[in-house]
Short mmCIF file of N, CA and C in Angstrom, two decimals:
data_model
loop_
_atom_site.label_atom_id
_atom_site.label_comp_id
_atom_site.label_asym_id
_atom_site.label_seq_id
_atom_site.Cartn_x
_atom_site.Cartn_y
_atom_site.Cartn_z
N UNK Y 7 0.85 -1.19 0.00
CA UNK Y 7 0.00 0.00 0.00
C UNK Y 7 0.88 1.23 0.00
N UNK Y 8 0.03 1.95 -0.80
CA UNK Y 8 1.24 3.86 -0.67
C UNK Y 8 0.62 4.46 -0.80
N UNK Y 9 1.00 5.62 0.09
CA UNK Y 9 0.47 6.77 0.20
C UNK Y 9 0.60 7.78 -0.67
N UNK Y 10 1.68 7.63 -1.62
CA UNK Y 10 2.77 8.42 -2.57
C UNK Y 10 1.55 8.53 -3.55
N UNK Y 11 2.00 10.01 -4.38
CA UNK Y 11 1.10 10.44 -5.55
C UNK Y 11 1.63 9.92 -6.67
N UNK Y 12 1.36 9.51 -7.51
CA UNK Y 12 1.54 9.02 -8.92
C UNK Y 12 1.15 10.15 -9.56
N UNK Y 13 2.71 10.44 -10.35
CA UNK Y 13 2.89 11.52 -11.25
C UNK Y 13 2.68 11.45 -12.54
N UNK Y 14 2.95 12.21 -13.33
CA UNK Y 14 3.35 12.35 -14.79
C UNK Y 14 4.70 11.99 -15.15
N UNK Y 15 5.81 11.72 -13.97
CA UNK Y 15 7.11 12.12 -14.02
C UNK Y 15 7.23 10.81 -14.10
N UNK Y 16 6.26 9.94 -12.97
CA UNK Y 16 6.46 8.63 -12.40
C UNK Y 16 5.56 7.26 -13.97
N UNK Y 17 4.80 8.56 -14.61
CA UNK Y 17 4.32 7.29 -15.82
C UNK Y 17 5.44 7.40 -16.92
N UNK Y 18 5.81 8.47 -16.76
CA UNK Y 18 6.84 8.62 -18.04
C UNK Y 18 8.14 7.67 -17.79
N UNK Y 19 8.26 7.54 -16.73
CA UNK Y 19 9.30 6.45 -16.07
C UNK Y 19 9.27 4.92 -16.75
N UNK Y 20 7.98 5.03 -16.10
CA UNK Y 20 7.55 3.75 -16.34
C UNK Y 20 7.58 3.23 -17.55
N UNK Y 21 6.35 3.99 -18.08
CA UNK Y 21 6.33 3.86 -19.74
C UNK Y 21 7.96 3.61 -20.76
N UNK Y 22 8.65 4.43 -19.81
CA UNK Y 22 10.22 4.45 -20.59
C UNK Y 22 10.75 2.94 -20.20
N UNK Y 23 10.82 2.46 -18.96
CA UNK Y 23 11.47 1.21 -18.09
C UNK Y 23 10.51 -0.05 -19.25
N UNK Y 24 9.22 0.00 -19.37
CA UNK Y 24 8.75 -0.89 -19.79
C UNK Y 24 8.84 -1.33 -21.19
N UNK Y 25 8.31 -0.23 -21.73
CA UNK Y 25 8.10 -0.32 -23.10
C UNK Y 25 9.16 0.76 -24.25
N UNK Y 26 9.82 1.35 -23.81
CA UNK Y 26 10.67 2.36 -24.48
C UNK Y 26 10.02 3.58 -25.31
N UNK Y 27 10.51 4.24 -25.98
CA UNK Y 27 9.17 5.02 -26.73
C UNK Y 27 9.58 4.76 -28.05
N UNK Y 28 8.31 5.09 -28.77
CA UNK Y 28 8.51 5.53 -30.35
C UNK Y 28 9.73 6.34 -31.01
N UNK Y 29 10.31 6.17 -31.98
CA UNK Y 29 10.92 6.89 -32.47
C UNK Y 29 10.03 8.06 -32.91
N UNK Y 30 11.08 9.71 -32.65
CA UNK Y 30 10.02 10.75 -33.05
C UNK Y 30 9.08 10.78 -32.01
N UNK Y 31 9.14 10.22 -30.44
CA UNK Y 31 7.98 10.67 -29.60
C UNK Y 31 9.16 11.09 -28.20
N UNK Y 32 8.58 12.46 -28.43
CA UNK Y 32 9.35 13.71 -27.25
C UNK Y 32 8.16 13.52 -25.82
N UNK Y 33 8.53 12.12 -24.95
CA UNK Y 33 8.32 12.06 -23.53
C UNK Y 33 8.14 12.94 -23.06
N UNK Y 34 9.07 13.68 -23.03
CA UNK Y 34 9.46 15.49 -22.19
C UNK Y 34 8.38 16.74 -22.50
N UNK Y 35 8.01 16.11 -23.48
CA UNK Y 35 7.26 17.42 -24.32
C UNK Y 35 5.90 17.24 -24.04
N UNK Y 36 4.87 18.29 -24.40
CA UNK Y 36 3.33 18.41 -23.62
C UNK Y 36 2.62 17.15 -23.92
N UNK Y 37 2.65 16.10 -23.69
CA UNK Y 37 1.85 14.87 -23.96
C UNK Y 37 0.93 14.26 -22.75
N UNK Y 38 0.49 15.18 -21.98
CA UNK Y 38 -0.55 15.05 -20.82
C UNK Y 38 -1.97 14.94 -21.57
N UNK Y 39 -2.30 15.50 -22.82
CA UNK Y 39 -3.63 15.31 -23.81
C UNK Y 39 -3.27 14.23 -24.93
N UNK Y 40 -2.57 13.95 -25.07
CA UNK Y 40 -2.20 12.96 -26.03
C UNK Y 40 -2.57 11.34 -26.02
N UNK Y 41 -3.39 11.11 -26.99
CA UNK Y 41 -3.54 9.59 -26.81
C UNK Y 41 -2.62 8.94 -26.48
N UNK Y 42 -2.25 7.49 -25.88
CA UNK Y 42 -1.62 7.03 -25.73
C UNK Y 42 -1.41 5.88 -27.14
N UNK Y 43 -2.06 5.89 -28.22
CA UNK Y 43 -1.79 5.05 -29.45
C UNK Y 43 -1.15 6.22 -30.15
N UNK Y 44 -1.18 7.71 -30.15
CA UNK Y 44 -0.30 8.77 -30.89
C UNK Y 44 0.90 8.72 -30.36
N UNK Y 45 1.03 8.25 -29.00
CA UNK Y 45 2.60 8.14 -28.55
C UNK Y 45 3.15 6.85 -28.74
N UNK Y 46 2.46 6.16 -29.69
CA UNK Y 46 2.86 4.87 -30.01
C UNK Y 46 2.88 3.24 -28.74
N UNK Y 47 1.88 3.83 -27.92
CA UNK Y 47 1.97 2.83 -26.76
C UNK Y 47 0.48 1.77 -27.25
N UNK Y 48 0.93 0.84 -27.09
CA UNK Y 48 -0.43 -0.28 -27.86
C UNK Y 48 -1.14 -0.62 -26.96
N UNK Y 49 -2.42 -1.45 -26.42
CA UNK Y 49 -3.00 -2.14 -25.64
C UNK Y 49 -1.49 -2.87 -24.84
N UNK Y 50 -1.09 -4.12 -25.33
CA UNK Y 50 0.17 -5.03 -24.63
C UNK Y 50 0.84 -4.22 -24.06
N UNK Y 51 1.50 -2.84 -24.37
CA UNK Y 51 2.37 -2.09 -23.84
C UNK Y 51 1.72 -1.22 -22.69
N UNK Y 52 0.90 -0.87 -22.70
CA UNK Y 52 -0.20 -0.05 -21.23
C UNK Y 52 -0.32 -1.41 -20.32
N UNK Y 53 -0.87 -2.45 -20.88
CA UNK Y 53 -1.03 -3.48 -19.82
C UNK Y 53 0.56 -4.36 -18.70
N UNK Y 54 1.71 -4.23 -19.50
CA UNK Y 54 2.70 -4.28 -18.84
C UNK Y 54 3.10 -2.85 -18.28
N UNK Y 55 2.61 -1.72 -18.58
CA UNK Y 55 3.04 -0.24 -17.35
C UNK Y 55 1.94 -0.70 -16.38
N UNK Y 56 1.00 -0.93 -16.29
CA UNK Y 56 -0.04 -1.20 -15.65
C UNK Y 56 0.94 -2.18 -14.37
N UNK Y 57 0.98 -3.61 -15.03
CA UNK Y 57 1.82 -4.52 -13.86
C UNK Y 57 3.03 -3.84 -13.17
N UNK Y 58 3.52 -3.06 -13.75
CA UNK Y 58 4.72 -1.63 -13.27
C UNK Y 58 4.12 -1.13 -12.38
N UNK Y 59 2.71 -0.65 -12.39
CA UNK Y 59 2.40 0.72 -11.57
C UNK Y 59 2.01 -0.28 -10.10
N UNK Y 60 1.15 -1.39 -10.49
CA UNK Y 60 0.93 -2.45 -9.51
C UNK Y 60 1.43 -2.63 -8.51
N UNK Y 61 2.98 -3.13 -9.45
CA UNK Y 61 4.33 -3.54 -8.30
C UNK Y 61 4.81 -2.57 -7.37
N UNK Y 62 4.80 -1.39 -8.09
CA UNK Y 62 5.86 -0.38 -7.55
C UNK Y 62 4.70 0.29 -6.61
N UNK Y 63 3.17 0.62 -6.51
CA UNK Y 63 2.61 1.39 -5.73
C UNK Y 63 1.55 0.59 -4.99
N UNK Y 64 1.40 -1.10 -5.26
CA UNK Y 64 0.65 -1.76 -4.52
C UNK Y 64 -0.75 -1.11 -4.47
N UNK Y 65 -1.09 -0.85 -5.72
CA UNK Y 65 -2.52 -0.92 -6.01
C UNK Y 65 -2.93 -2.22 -7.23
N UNK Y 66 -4.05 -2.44 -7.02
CA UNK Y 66 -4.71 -3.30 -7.93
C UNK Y 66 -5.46 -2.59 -9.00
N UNK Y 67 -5.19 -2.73 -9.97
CA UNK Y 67 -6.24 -2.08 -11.49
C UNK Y 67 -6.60 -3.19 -12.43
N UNK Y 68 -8.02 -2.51 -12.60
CA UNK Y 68 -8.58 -3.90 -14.19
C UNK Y 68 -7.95 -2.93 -14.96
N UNK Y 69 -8.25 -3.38 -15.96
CA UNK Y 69 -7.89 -3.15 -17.13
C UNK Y 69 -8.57 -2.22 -18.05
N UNK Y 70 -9.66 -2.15 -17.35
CA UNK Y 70 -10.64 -0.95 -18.09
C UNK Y 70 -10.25 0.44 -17.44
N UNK Y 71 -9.19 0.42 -16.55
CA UNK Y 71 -8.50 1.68 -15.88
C UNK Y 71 -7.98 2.30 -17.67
N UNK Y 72 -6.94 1.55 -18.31
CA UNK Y 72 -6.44 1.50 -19.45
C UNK Y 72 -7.12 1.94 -20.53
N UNK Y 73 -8.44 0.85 -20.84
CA UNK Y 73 -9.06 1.45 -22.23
C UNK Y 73 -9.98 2.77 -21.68
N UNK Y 74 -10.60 2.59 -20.38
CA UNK Y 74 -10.95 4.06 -20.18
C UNK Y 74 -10.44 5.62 -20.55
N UNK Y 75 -8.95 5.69 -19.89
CA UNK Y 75 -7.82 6.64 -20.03
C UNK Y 75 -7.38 6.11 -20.91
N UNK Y 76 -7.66 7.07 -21.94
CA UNK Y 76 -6.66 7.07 -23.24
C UNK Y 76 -5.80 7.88 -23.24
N UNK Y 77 -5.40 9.56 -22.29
CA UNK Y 77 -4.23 9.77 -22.36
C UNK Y 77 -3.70 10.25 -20.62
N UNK Y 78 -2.32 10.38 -20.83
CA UNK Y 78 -1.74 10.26 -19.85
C UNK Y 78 -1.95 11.63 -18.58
N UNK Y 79 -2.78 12.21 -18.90
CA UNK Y 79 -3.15 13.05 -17.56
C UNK Y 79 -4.92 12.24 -17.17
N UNK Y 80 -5.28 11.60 -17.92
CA UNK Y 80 -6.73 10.74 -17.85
C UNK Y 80 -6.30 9.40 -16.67
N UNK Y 81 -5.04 9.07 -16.96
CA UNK Y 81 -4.76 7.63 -16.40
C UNK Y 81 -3.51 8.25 -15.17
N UNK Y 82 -3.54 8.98 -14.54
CA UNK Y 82 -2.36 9.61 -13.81
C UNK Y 82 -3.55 10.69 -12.63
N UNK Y 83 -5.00 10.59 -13.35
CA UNK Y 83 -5.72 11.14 -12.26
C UNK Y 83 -6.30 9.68 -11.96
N UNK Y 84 -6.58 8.72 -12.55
CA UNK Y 84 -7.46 7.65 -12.72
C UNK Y 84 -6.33 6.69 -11.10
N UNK Y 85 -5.35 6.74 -11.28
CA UNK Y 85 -4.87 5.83 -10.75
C UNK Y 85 -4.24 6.69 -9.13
N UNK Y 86 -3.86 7.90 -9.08
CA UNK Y 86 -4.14 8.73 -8.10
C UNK Y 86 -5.52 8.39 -7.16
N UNK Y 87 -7.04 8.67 -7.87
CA UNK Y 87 -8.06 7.94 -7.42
C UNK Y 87 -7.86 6.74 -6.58
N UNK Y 88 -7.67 5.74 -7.15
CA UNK Y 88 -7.16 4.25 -6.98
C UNK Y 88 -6.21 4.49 -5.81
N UNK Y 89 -5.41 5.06 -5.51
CA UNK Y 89 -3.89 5.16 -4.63
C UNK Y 89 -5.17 5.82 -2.79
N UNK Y 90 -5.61 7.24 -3.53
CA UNK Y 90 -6.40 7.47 -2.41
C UNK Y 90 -7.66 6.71 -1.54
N UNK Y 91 -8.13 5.58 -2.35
CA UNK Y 91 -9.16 4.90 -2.06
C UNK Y 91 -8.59 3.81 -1.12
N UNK Y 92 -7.37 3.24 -1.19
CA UNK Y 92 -6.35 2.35 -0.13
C UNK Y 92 -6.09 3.32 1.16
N UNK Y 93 -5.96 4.61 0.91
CA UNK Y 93 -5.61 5.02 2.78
C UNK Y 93 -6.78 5.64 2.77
N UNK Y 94 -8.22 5.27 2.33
CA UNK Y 94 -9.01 6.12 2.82
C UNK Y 94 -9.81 5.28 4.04
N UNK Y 95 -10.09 5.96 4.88
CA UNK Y 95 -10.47 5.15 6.41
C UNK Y 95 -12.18 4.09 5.79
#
């Protein structure tokens, strides 16, 4: 369980550790509105950041966390949610 916020800083991590990026896709650059199939990340590739975010922050997510949030400020509030619902009394 964690109390810790799940960032933008902390998916871009991830996303990088797991799956690497696209050639021609600037991580660094404004991609908080950006689909996650325009940054070249597929279904298989969200579902292994997913088992990433799991391990590392000891939350549980289906999978419809994923096709729900299609981009990365959608799935970085989505899973924040998720993080606060474990220390909530």
């Amino acid at each position: 369980m964690s109390s810790k916020e799940f960032t933008i800083a902390d998916l871009k991590r991830i996303l990088l550790e797991g799956a690497g990026a696209e050639e021609g896709v600037d991580l660094d650059g404004d991609i908080l509105d950006t689909d996650f199939e325009e940054l070249g990340y597929e279904s298989l590739a969200l579902l292994e950041t997913g088992g990433r975010i799991e391990r590392e922050y000891g939350v549980s997510l289906d999978d419809d966390v994923f096709t729900d949030n299609r981009t990365p400020r959608t799935l970085v509030d989505a899973i924040n949610n998720h993080l606060k619902e474990l220390v909530a009394p």
